[in-house]
């Protein structure tokens, strides 16, 4: 699914949803498990595929569960179809959503230049994240065990990583899941409870290649990021960035800035 979807799958989606997919608008996800199309009904249709051997209920129901969120700027779920594909040992779902006309800011998630977003955009993002944080859910976006394991794997076990404040979060907030000029939050597979400041910390991390942008995020979300939980969430991003670089041998624009930032964050946590 990185470059195309089988025609028989597209035919089923069109028949069951009663619309036509505009093939030339195809947008494929980075993981090879999702794709999206505009429809002739003026909506967006997002397809997901999972192997029957690796079904994950959290991601599979993300958009469906997010449909109850209030005060968050995101596509609205209209209807869905789901089916098992025995020939391919897979399950599929197609979600028809309201169309977001604004484009994603950076398809690969990180940036190398300041997107020059206006104050209204930042205000809209803050409003959405605040509304999301107040929503009560049993979904889990990030567990304490994951935070502790990743930070200690990279920086050792001398850091106290216990999160003392938990909030509901998008849990995958990078520049590929945000749109402009109007701010919408996309891709709700992972949302759930997480450390306070997790979303701001993640966006900060993906912005480290552009220092002025990373500074803007720290300013806009200072209350979240200056909390102990927010500081741990920033260190978690640094750990993940350095771990990924070690595993792949490939640096991203935020890799070396994350290495530098981690030293200061660990000092803060020691105080």
PDB file of C-alpha atoms in Angstrom:
ATOM      1  CA  UNK A   1       0.000   0.000   0.000  1.00  0.00           C
ATOM      2  CA  UNK A   2       2.937   2.372  -0.324  1.00  0.00           C
ATOM      3  CA  UNK A   3       2.203   3.065  -3.997  1.00  0.00           C
ATOM      4  CA  UNK A   4      -1.087   1.423  -4.946  1.00  0.00           C
ATOM      5  CA  UNK A   5      -4.181  -0.402  -3.676  1.00  0.00           C
ATOM      6  CA  UNK A   6      -5.657  -3.466  -5.424  1.00  0.00           C
ATOM      7  CA  UNK A   7      -8.442  -2.497  -7.799  1.00  0.00           C
ATOM      8  CA  UNK A   8     -10.846  -5.036  -6.334  1.00  0.00           C
ATOM      9  CA  UNK A   9     -10.466  -3.378  -2.921  1.00  0.00           C
ATOM     10  CA  UNK A  10     -11.182   0.059  -4.381  1.00  0.00           C
ATOM     11  CA  UNK A  11     -14.187  -1.324  -6.253  1.00  0.00           C
ATOM     12  CA  UNK A  12     -15.629  -2.730  -3.025  1.00  0.00           C
ATOM     13  CA  UNK A  13     -15.142   0.579  -1.203  1.00  0.00           C
ATOM     14  CA  UNK A  14     -16.853   2.504  -3.969  1.00  0.00           C
ATOM     15  CA  UNK A  15     -19.804   0.116  -4.104  1.00  0.00           C
ATOM     16  CA  UNK A  16     -20.323  -0.089  -0.347  1.00  0.00           C
ATOM     17  CA  UNK A  17     -19.970   3.660   0.257  1.00  0.00           C
ATOM     18  CA  UNK A  18     -21.844   4.627  -2.908  1.00  0.00           C
ATOM     19  CA  UNK A  19     -19.221   7.032  -4.237  1.00  0.00           C
ATOM     20  CA  UNK A  20     -16.304   7.267  -6.644  1.00  0.00           C
ATOM     21  CA  UNK A  21     -12.714   7.575  -5.477  1.00  0.00           C
ATOM     22  CA  UNK A  22     -10.616  10.105  -7.366  1.00  0.00           C
ATOM     23  CA  UNK A  23      -7.557   7.977  -8.061  1.00  0.00           C
ATOM     24  CA  UNK A  24      -5.237  10.879  -8.904  1.00  0.00           C
ATOM     25  CA  UNK A  25      -5.610  12.284  -5.383  1.00  0.00           C
ATOM     26  CA  UNK A  26      -4.129   9.214  -3.680  1.00  0.00           C
ATOM     27  CA  UNK A  27      -2.001   9.893  -0.603  1.00  0.00           C
ATOM     28  CA  UNK A  28      -0.099   6.977   0.923  1.00  0.00           C
ATOM     29  CA  UNK A  29       0.986   6.696   4.550  1.00  0.00           C
ATOM     30  CA  UNK A  30       4.613   6.249   5.566  1.00  0.00           C
ATOM     31  CA  UNK A  31       4.000   2.822   7.120  1.00  0.00           C
ATOM     32  CA  UNK A  32       2.512   1.146   4.045  1.00  0.00           C
ATOM     33  CA  UNK A  33      -0.755   0.359   5.850  1.00  0.00           C
ATOM     34  CA  UNK A  34      -2.878   3.409   5.020  1.00  0.00           C
ATOM     35  CA  UNK A  35      -3.954   5.438   2.014  1.00  0.00           C
ATOM     36  CA  UNK A  36      -6.478   8.153   1.340  1.00  0.00           C
ATOM     37  CA  UNK A  37      -8.506   9.505  -1.600  1.00  0.00           C
ATOM     38  CA  UNK A  38     -10.829  12.371  -2.328  1.00  0.00           C
ATOM     39  CA  UNK A  39     -14.281  11.247  -3.405  1.00  0.00           C
ATOM     40  CA  UNK A  40     -16.782  12.655  -5.859  1.00  0.00           C
ATOM     41  CA  UNK A  41     -19.030  13.264  -2.834  1.00  0.00           C
ATOM     42  CA  UNK A  42     -16.639  15.962  -1.605  1.00  0.00           C
ATOM     43  CA  UNK A  43     -15.340  13.775   1.227  1.00  0.00           C
ATOM     44  CA  UNK A  44     -12.098  11.990   2.098  1.00  0.00           C
ATOM     45  CA  UNK A  45     -11.875   8.205   2.266  1.00  0.00           C
ATOM     46  CA  UNK A  46      -9.095   6.698   4.360  1.00  0.00           C
ATOM     47  CA  UNK A  47      -8.226   3.028   3.901  1.00  0.00           C
ATOM     48  CA  UNK A  48      -6.394   0.855   6.395  1.00  0.00           C
ATOM     49  CA  UNK A  49      -5.048  -2.652   5.923  1.00  0.00           C
ATOM     50  CA  UNK A  50      -3.831  -5.018   8.635  1.00  0.00           C
ATOM     51  CA  UNK A  51      -2.603  -8.572   8.552  1.00  0.00           C
ATOM     52  CA  UNK A  52      -4.902 -10.977  10.382  1.00  0.00           C
ATOM     53  CA  UNK A  53      -1.794 -11.985  12.363  1.00  0.00           C
ATOM     54  CA  UNK A  54      -0.976  -8.477  13.617  1.00  0.00           C
ATOM     55  CA  UNK A  55      -4.306  -6.815  14.314  1.00  0.00           C
ATOM     56  CA  UNK A  56      -4.023  -3.957  16.822  1.00  0.00           C
ATOM     57  CA  UNK A  57      -7.310  -2.838  18.325  1.00  0.00           C
ATOM     58  CA  UNK A  58      -5.914   0.497  19.513  1.00  0.00           C
ATOM     59  CA  UNK A  59      -4.969   1.779  16.059  1.00  0.00           C
ATOM     60  CA  UNK A  60      -7.829   0.016  14.292  1.00  0.00           C
ATOM     61  CA  UNK A  61     -10.499   1.910  16.206  1.00  0.00           C
ATOM     62  CA  UNK A  62      -8.689   5.235  16.603  1.00  0.00           C
ATOM     63  CA  UNK A  63     -10.767   7.347  14.213  1.00  0.00           C
ATOM     64  CA  UNK A  64     -13.962   5.685  15.384  1.00  0.00           C
ATOM     65  CA  UNK A  65     -13.254   6.459  19.050  1.00  0.00           C
ATOM     66  CA  UNK A  66     -12.053   9.983  18.209  1.00  0.00           C
ATOM     67  CA  UNK A  67     -15.436  10.778  16.668  1.00  0.00           C
ATOM     68  CA  UNK A  68     -16.742  11.638  20.151  1.00  0.00           C
ATOM     69  CA  UNK A  69     -14.104  14.310  20.834  1.00  0.00           C
ATOM     70  CA  UNK A  70     -15.432  17.851  21.209  1.00  0.00           C
ATOM     71  CA  UNK A  71     -13.558  21.090  20.592  1.00  0.00           C
ATOM     72  CA  UNK A  72     -10.761  19.452  18.605  1.00  0.00           C
ATOM     73  CA  UNK A  73     -10.133  20.564  15.008  1.00  0.00           C
ATOM     74  CA  UNK A  74     -10.044  17.307  13.045  1.00  0.00           C
ATOM     75  CA  UNK A  75     -11.872  15.519  10.220  1.00  0.00           C
ATOM     76  CA  UNK A  76     -15.298  14.248  11.262  1.00  0.00           C
ATOM     77  CA  UNK A  77     -16.046  10.570  10.730  1.00  0.00           C
ATOM     78  CA  UNK A  78     -19.163  10.059   8.610  1.00  0.00           C
ATOM     79  CA  UNK A  79     -19.346   6.274   8.124  1.00  0.00           C
ATOM     80  CA  UNK A  80     -17.165   3.185   7.849  1.00  0.00           C
ATOM     81  CA  UNK A  81     -17.019  -0.252   6.271  1.00  0.00           C
ATOM     82  CA  UNK A  82     -14.823  -3.109   7.487  1.00  0.00           C
ATOM     83  CA  UNK A  83     -14.233  -6.574   6.086  1.00  0.00           C
ATOM     84  CA  UNK A  84     -11.955  -9.600   6.181  1.00  0.00           C
ATOM     85  CA  UNK A  85      -9.954 -10.481   3.056  1.00  0.00           C
ATOM     86  CA  UNK A  86      -9.131 -14.186   3.335  1.00  0.00           C
ATOM     87  CA  UNK A  87      -7.232 -14.293   0.030  1.00  0.00           C
ATOM     88  CA  UNK A  88      -4.728 -11.758   1.337  1.00  0.00           C
ATOM     89  CA  UNK A  89      -4.919 -12.831   5.008  1.00  0.00           C
ATOM     90  CA  UNK A  90      -5.827  -9.264   5.835  1.00  0.00           C
ATOM     91  CA  UNK A  91      -8.562  -7.074   7.234  1.00  0.00           C
ATOM     92  CA  UNK A  92      -9.558  -3.759   5.673  1.00  0.00           C
ATOM     93  CA  UNK A  93     -11.507  -0.719   6.755  1.00  0.00           C
ATOM     94  CA  UNK A  94     -12.538   2.386   4.856  1.00  0.00           C
ATOM     95  CA  UNK A  95     -13.542   5.501   6.784  1.00  0.00           C
ATOM     96  CA  UNK A  96     -15.371   8.278   4.974  1.00  0.00           C
ATOM     97  CA  UNK A  97     -14.600  11.630   6.579  1.00  0.00           C
ATOM     98  CA  UNK A  98     -15.178  15.298   6.038  1.00  0.00           C
ATOM     99  CA  UNK A  99     -12.593  16.727   3.656  1.00  0.00           C
ATOM    100  CA  UNK A 100      -9.838  18.951   5.057  1.00  0.00           C
ATOM    101  CA  UNK A 101      -8.733  21.332   2.306  1.00  0.00           C
ATOM    102  CA  UNK A 102      -5.594  22.543   4.075  1.00  0.00           C
ATOM    103  CA  UNK A 103      -2.438  20.593   3.247  1.00  0.00           C
ATOM    104  CA  UNK A 104      -0.193  18.796   5.710  1.00  0.00           C
ATOM    105  CA  UNK A 105       2.758  20.943   6.704  1.00  0.00           C
ATOM    106  CA  UNK A 106       5.476  18.334   6.086  1.00  0.00           C
ATOM    107  CA  UNK A 107       4.612  14.823   4.847  1.00  0.00           C
ATOM    108  CA  UNK A 108       7.660  13.198   6.481  1.00  0.00           C
ATOM    109  CA  UNK A 109       6.899  14.697   9.894  1.00  0.00           C
ATOM    110  CA  UNK A 110       9.960  16.923  10.426  1.00  0.00           C
ATOM    111  CA  UNK A 111      10.878  20.327   9.006  1.00  0.00           C
ATOM    112  CA  UNK A 112      14.037  22.038   7.789  1.00  0.00           C
ATOM    113  CA  UNK A 113      12.535  25.533   7.501  1.00  0.00           C
ATOM    114  CA  UNK A 114      10.099  27.560   9.575  1.00  0.00           C
ATOM    115  CA  UNK A 115       6.593  27.175   8.071  1.00  0.00           C
ATOM    116  CA  UNK A 116       5.821  30.750   9.216  1.00  0.00           C
ATOM    117  CA  UNK A 117       2.517  29.924  10.855  1.00  0.00           C
ATOM    118  CA  UNK A 118       0.380  32.862  12.015  1.00  0.00           C
ATOM    119  CA  UNK A 119      -0.660  33.514  15.600  1.00  0.00           C
ATOM    120  CA  UNK A 120      -4.190  32.276  14.828  1.00  0.00           C
ATOM    121  CA  UNK A 121      -2.780  28.892  13.819  1.00  0.00           C
ATOM    122  CA  UNK A 122      -0.924  28.526  17.114  1.00  0.00           C
ATOM    123  CA  UNK A 123      -4.007  29.599  19.039  1.00  0.00           C
ATOM    124  CA  UNK A 124      -6.082  26.976  17.195  1.00  0.00           C
ATOM    125  CA  UNK A 125      -3.588  24.235  17.999  1.00  0.00           C
ATOM    126  CA  UNK A 126      -3.501  25.207  21.668  1.00  0.00           C
ATOM    127  CA  UNK A 127      -7.303  25.206  21.835  1.00  0.00           C
ATOM    128  CA  UNK A 128      -7.510  21.736  20.273  1.00  0.00           C
ATOM    129  CA  UNK A 129      -4.853  20.246  22.542  1.00  0.00           C
ATOM    130  CA  UNK A 130      -6.445  21.757  25.642  1.00  0.00           C
ATOM    131  CA  UNK A 131      -9.869  20.341  24.701  1.00  0.00           C
ATOM    132  CA  UNK A 132      -8.318  16.948  23.968  1.00  0.00           C
ATOM    133  CA  UNK A 133      -6.438  16.886  27.273  1.00  0.00           C
ATOM    134  CA  UNK A 134      -9.712  17.254  29.188  1.00  0.00           C
ATOM    135  CA  UNK A 135     -11.407  14.277  27.505  1.00  0.00           C
ATOM    136  CA  UNK A 136     -11.659  11.175  29.672  1.00  0.00           C
ATOM    137  CA  UNK A 137     -10.753   7.927  27.941  1.00  0.00           C
ATOM    138  CA  UNK A 138      -9.677   4.373  28.664  1.00  0.00           C
ATOM    139  CA  UNK A 139      -7.423   4.413  25.606  1.00  0.00           C
ATOM    140  CA  UNK A 140      -3.673   4.507  26.306  1.00  0.00           C
ATOM    141  CA  UNK A 141      -1.417   6.572  24.096  1.00  0.00           C
ATOM    142  CA  UNK A 142       1.759   5.928  26.070  1.00  0.00           C
ATOM    143  CA  UNK A 143       2.522   3.849  29.136  1.00  0.00           C
ATOM    144  CA  UNK A 144       4.955   4.519  31.963  1.00  0.00           C
ATOM    145  CA  UNK A 145       6.810   1.325  31.104  1.00  0.00           C
ATOM    146  CA  UNK A 146       7.562   2.601  27.598  1.00  0.00           C
ATOM    147  CA  UNK A 147       8.817   5.954  28.869  1.00  0.00           C
ATOM    148  CA  UNK A 148      11.140   4.352  31.403  1.00  0.00           C
ATOM    149  CA  UNK A 149      12.445   1.663  29.067  1.00  0.00           C
ATOM    150  CA  UNK A 150      13.314   4.002  26.194  1.00  0.00           C
ATOM    151  CA  UNK A 151      14.991   6.679  28.317  1.00  0.00           C
ATOM    152  CA  UNK A 152      17.069   4.164  30.287  1.00  0.00           C
ATOM    153  CA  UNK A 153      18.055   2.312  27.123  1.00  0.00           C
ATOM    154  CA  UNK A 154      19.744   5.447  25.789  1.00  0.00           C
ATOM    155  CA  UNK A 155      20.685   7.489  28.875  1.00  0.00           C
ATOM    156  CA  UNK A 156      21.074   4.881  31.604  1.00  0.00           C
ATOM    157  CA  UNK A 157      19.100   4.193  34.769  1.00  0.00           C
ATOM    158  CA  UNK A 158      20.206   7.196  36.796  1.00  0.00           C
ATOM    159  CA  UNK A 159      17.190   9.310  35.794  1.00  0.00           C
ATOM    160  CA  UNK A 160      13.895   9.296  37.671  1.00  0.00           C
ATOM    161  CA  UNK A 161      11.320   8.860  34.899  1.00  0.00           C
ATOM    162  CA  UNK A 162       8.098   8.508  36.885  1.00  0.00           C
ATOM    163  CA  UNK A 163       5.302  10.546  35.280  1.00  0.00           C
ATOM    164  CA  UNK A 164       3.197  12.331  37.900  1.00  0.00           C
ATOM    165  CA  UNK A 165       0.666  13.979  35.555  1.00  0.00           C
ATOM    166  CA  UNK A 166      -1.288  12.224  32.829  1.00  0.00           C
ATOM    167  CA  UNK A 167      -3.481  13.808  30.152  1.00  0.00           C
ATOM    168  CA  UNK A 168      -5.304  12.647  27.034  1.00  0.00           C
ATOM    169  CA  UNK A 169      -3.039  13.169  24.015  1.00  0.00           C
ATOM    170  CA  UNK A 170      -2.937  12.721  20.264  1.00  0.00           C
ATOM    171  CA  UNK A 171       0.306  10.769  20.881  1.00  0.00           C
ATOM    172  CA  UNK A 172       1.700  11.186  17.344  1.00  0.00           C
ATOM    173  CA  UNK A 173       1.803  14.942  16.875  1.00  0.00           C
ATOM    174  CA  UNK A 174       4.348  15.703  14.160  1.00  0.00           C
ATOM    175  CA  UNK A 175       4.249  18.037  11.150  1.00  0.00           C
ATOM    176  CA  UNK A 176       2.820  15.321   8.924  1.00  0.00           C
ATOM    177  CA  UNK A 177      -0.303  15.180  11.097  1.00  0.00           C
ATOM    178  CA  UNK A 178      -0.956  18.931  11.147  1.00  0.00           C
ATOM    179  CA  UNK A 179      -2.373  21.097   8.368  1.00  0.00           C
ATOM    180  CA  UNK A 180      -2.070  24.753   7.367  1.00  0.00           C
ATOM    181  CA  UNK A 181      -3.209  27.427   6.749  1.00  0.00           C
ATOM    182  CA  UNK A 182      -6.084  26.063   8.855  1.00  0.00           C
ATOM    183  CA  UNK A 183      -4.937  23.919  11.762  1.00  0.00           C
ATOM    184  CA  UNK A 184      -6.412  20.405  11.782  1.00  0.00           C
ATOM    185  CA  UNK A 185      -5.065  17.344  13.591  1.00  0.00           C
ATOM    186  CA  UNK A 186      -4.978  14.206  11.430  1.00  0.00           C
ATOM    187  CA  UNK A 187      -4.435  10.459  11.962  1.00  0.00           C
ATOM    188  CA  UNK A 188      -6.016   9.403  15.241  1.00  0.00           C
ATOM    189  CA  UNK A 189      -4.705   5.841  15.448  1.00  0.00           C
ATOM    190  CA  UNK A 190      -2.616   6.291  18.600  1.00  0.00           C
ATOM    191  CA  UNK A 191      -4.516   8.753  20.776  1.00  0.00           C
ATOM    192  CA  UNK A 192      -5.079   8.098  24.463  1.00  0.00           C
ATOM    193  CA  UNK A 193      -3.660   8.942  27.881  1.00  0.00           C
ATOM    194  CA  UNK A 194      -0.030  10.027  28.018  1.00  0.00           C
ATOM    195  CA  UNK A 195       2.361  12.203  30.016  1.00  0.00           C
ATOM    196  CA  UNK A 196       1.283  15.816  30.397  1.00  0.00           C
ATOM    197  CA  UNK A 197       3.022  17.753  27.613  1.00  0.00           C
ATOM    198  CA  UNK A 198       3.548  14.716  25.380  1.00  0.00           C
ATOM    199  CA  UNK A 199       2.092  16.315  22.241  1.00  0.00           C
ATOM    200  CA  UNK A 200       3.957  19.595  22.668  1.00  0.00           C
ATOM    201  CA  UNK A 201       7.166  17.674  23.402  1.00  0.00           C
ATOM    202  CA  UNK A 202       6.779  15.535  20.299  1.00  0.00           C
ATOM    203  CA  UNK A 203       6.176  18.538  18.057  1.00  0.00           C
ATOM    204  CA  UNK A 204       9.114  20.322  19.692  1.00  0.00           C
ATOM    205  CA  UNK A 205      11.334  17.341  18.941  1.00  0.00           C
ATOM    206  CA  UNK A 206      10.366  17.179  15.283  1.00  0.00           C
ATOM    207  CA  UNK A 207      11.156  20.921  15.093  1.00  0.00           C
ATOM    208  CA  UNK A 208      14.662  20.831  16.568  1.00  0.00           C
ATOM    209  CA  UNK A 209      16.216  21.185  13.109  1.00  0.00           C
ATOM    210  CA  UNK A 210      14.746  24.707  13.031  1.00  0.00           C
ATOM    211  CA  UNK A 211      15.745  26.335  16.347  1.00  0.00           C
ATOM    212  CA  UNK A 212      13.385  29.305  16.012  1.00  0.00           C
ATOM    213  CA  UNK A 213      10.445  26.947  15.541  1.00  0.00           C
ATOM    214  CA  UNK A 214      11.438  24.758  18.490  1.00  0.00           C
ATOM    215  CA  UNK A 215      11.712  27.922  20.584  1.00  0.00           C
ATOM    216  CA  UNK A 216       8.226  28.992  19.462  1.00  0.00           C
ATOM    217  CA  UNK A 217       6.772  25.691  20.625  1.00  0.00           C
ATOM    218  CA  UNK A 218       8.485  26.032  23.993  1.00  0.00           C
ATOM    219  CA  UNK A 219       6.987  29.515  24.286  1.00  0.00           C
ATOM    220  CA  UNK A 220       3.467  28.559  23.192  1.00  0.00           C
ATOM    221  CA  UNK A 221       3.329  25.498  25.456  1.00  0.00           C
ATOM    222  CA  UNK A 222       5.582  26.653  28.270  1.00  0.00           C
ATOM    223  CA  UNK A 223       3.243  25.504  31.047  1.00  0.00           C
ATOM    224  CA  UNK A 224       3.186  21.973  29.669  1.00  0.00           C
ATOM    225  CA  UNK A 225       6.851  21.698  28.777  1.00  0.00           C
ATOM    226  CA  UNK A 226       8.156  23.228  31.992  1.00  0.00           C
ATOM    227  CA  UNK A 227       6.287  20.658  34.081  1.00  0.00           C
ATOM    228  CA  UNK A 228       8.303  17.648  35.183  1.00  0.00           C
ATOM    229  CA  UNK A 229       6.180  15.380  33.002  1.00  0.00           C
ATOM    230  CA  UNK A 230       6.731  17.641  29.998  1.00  0.00           C
ATOM    231  CA  UNK A 231      10.489  17.634  30.574  1.00  0.00           C
ATOM    232  CA  UNK A 232      10.495  13.831  30.718  1.00  0.00           C
ATOM    233  CA  UNK A 233       8.434  13.764  27.507  1.00  0.00           C
ATOM    234  CA  UNK A 234      11.035  15.945  25.771  1.00  0.00           C
ATOM    235  CA  UNK A 235      13.808  13.657  26.979  1.00  0.00           C
ATOM    236  CA  UNK A 236      11.810  10.702  25.689  1.00  0.00           C
ATOM    237  CA  UNK A 237      11.773  12.249  22.224  1.00  0.00           C
ATOM    238  CA  UNK A 238      15.536  12.731  22.394  1.00  0.00           C
ATOM    239  CA  UNK A 239      15.982   9.109  23.433  1.00  0.00           C
ATOM    240  CA  UNK A 240      13.834   7.899  20.557  1.00  0.00           C
ATOM    241  CA  UNK A 241      15.669  10.110  18.067  1.00  0.00           C
ATOM    242  CA  UNK A 242      19.118   8.899  19.142  1.00  0.00           C
ATOM    243  CA  UNK A 243      17.981   5.290  19.334  1.00  0.00           C
ATOM    244  CA  UNK A 244      16.597   5.481  15.780  1.00  0.00           C
ATOM    245  CA  UNK A 245      19.817   7.019  14.468  1.00  0.00           C
ATOM    246  CA  UNK A 246      21.865   4.253  16.069  1.00  0.00           C
ATOM    247  CA  UNK A 247      19.626   1.510  14.717  1.00  0.00           C
ATOM    248  CA  UNK A 248      19.389   2.860  11.156  1.00  0.00           C
ATOM    249  CA  UNK A 249      22.709   4.653  10.805  1.00  0.00           C
ATOM    250  CA  UNK A 250      20.781   7.623   9.432  1.00  0.00           C
ATOM    251  CA  UNK A 251      20.489  11.082  10.942  1.00  0.00           C
ATOM    252  CA  UNK A 252      17.470  13.341  10.693  1.00  0.00           C
ATOM    253  CA  UNK A 253      17.434  17.162  10.977  1.00  0.00           C
ATOM    254  CA  UNK A 254      16.553  16.799  14.672  1.00  0.00           C
ATOM    255  CA  UNK A 255      19.097  14.098  15.597  1.00  0.00           C
ATOM    256  CA  UNK A 256      22.110  16.158  16.664  1.00  0.00           C
ATOM    257  CA  UNK A 257      20.010  18.951  18.223  1.00  0.00           C
ATOM    258  CA  UNK A 258      18.270  16.231  20.250  1.00  0.00           C
ATOM    259  CA  UNK A 259      21.639  14.995  21.491  1.00  0.00           C
ATOM    260  CA  UNK A 260      22.507  18.511  22.616  1.00  0.00           C
ATOM    261  CA  UNK A 261      19.103  19.162  24.186  1.00  0.00           C
ATOM    262  CA  UNK A 262      19.171  15.898  26.132  1.00  0.00           C
ATOM    263  CA  UNK A 263      22.094  17.042  28.282  1.00  0.00           C
ATOM    264  CA  UNK A 264      20.200  20.106  29.484  1.00  0.00           C
ATOM    265  CA  UNK A 265      17.012  18.148  30.084  1.00  0.00           C
ATOM    266  CA  UNK A 266      18.805  15.590  32.237  1.00  0.00           C
ATOM    267  CA  UNK A 267      20.314  18.418  34.282  1.00  0.00           C
ATOM    268  CA  UNK A 268      16.827  19.859  34.829  1.00  0.00           C
ATOM    269  CA  UNK A 269      15.490  16.502  35.964  1.00  0.00           C
ATOM    270  CA  UNK A 270      18.341  16.102  38.451  1.00  0.00           C
ATOM    271  CA  UNK A 271      17.462  19.334  40.231  1.00  0.00           C
TER     272      UNK A 271
END
